[in-house]
PDB file of C-alpha atoms in Angstrom:
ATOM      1  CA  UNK A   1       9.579  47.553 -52.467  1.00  0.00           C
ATOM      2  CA  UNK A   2      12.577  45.819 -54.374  1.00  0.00           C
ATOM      3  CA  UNK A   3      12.260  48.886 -57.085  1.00  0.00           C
ATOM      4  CA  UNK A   4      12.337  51.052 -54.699  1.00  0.00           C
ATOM      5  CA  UNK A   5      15.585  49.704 -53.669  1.00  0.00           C
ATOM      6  CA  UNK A   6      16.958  49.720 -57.196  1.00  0.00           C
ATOM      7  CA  UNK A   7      16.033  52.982 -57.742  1.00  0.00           C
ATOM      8  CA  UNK A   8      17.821  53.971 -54.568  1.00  0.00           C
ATOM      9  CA  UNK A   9      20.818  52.164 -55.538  1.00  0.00           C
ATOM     10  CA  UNK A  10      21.064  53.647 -59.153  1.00  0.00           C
ATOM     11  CA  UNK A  11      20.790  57.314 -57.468  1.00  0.00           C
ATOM     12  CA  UNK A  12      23.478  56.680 -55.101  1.00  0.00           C
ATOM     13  CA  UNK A  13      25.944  55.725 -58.082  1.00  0.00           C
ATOM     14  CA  UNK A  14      24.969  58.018 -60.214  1.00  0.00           C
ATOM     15  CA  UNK A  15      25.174  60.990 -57.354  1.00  0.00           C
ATOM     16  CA  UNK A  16      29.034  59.132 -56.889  1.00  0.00           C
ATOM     17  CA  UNK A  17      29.972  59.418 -60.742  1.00  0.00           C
ATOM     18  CA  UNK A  18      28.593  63.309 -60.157  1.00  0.00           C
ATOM     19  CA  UNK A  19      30.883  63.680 -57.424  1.00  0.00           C
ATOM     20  CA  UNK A  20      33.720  62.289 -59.146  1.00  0.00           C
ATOM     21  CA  UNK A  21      33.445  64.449 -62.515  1.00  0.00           C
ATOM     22  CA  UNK A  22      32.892  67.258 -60.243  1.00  0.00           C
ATOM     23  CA  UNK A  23      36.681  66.751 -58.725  1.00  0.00           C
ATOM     24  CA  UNK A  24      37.812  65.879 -61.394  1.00  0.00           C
ATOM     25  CA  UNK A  25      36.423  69.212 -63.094  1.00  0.00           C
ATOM     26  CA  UNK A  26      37.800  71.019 -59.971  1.00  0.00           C
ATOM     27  CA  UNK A  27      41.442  69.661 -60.522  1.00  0.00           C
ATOM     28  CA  UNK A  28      41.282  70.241 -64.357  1.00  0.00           C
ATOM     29  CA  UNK A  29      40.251  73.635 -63.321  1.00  0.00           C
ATOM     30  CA  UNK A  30      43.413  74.177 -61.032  1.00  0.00           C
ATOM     31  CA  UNK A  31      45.327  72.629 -63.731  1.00  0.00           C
ATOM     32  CA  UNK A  32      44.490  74.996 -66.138  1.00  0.00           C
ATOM     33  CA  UNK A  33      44.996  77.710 -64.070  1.00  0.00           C
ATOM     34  CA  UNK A  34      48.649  76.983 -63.267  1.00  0.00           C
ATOM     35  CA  UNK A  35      49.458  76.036 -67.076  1.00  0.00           C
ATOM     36  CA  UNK A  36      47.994  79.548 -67.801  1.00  0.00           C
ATOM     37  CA  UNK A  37      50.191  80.958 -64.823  1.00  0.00           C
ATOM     38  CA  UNK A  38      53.284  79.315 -66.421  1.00  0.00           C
ATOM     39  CA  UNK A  39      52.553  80.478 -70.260  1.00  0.00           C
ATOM     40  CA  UNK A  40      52.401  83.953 -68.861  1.00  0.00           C
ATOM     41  CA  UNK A  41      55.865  83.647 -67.000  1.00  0.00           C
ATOM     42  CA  UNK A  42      57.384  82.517 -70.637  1.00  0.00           C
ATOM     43  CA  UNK A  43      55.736  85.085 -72.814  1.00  0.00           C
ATOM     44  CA  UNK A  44      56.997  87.460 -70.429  1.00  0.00           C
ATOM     45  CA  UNK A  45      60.751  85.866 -70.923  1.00  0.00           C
ATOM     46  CA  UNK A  46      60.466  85.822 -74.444  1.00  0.00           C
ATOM     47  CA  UNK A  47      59.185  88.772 -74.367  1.00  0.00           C
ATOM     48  CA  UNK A  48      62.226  90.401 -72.551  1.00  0.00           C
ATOM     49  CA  UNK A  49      64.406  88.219 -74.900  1.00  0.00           C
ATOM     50  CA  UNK A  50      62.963  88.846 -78.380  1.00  0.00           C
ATOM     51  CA  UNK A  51      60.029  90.999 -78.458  1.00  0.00           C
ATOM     52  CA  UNK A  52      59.583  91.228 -82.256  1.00  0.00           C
ATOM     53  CA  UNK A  53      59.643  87.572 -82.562  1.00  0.00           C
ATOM     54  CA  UNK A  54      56.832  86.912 -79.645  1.00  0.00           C
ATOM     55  CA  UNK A  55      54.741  89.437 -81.736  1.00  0.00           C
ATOM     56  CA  UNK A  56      55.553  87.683 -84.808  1.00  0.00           C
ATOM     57  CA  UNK A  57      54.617  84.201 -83.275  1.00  0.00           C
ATOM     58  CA  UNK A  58      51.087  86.026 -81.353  1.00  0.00           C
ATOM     59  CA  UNK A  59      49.677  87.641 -84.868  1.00  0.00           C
ATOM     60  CA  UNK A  60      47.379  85.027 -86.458  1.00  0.00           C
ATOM     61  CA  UNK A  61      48.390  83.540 -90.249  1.00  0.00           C
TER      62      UNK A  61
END
């Protein structure tokens, strides 16, 4: 019976650390997704500002 218990036990934290890494994924997730958002709004500014240069700074080396 007492493994069963631990065995119970060690599920329940490891379903918790899931559950965690899952938010946390989720907020990286939303993160990223606004920090993309943002990097569009300045390429677009730079853009209107210089366009040859953001084309310069875009083309690989």
């Amino acid at each position: 019976m007492r493994t069963a218990e631990v065995w119970k036990s060690e599920a329940e934290a490891q379903k918790a650390r899931a559950d965690r890494l899952q938010d946390d994924l989720t907020e990286i997730k939303l993160r990223l997704g606004r920090i993309e958002a943002e990097n569009g709004r300045l390429i677009e500014l730079l853009t209107a500002l210089d366009p040859a240069r953001v084309a310069a700074l875009r083309t690989p080396r």
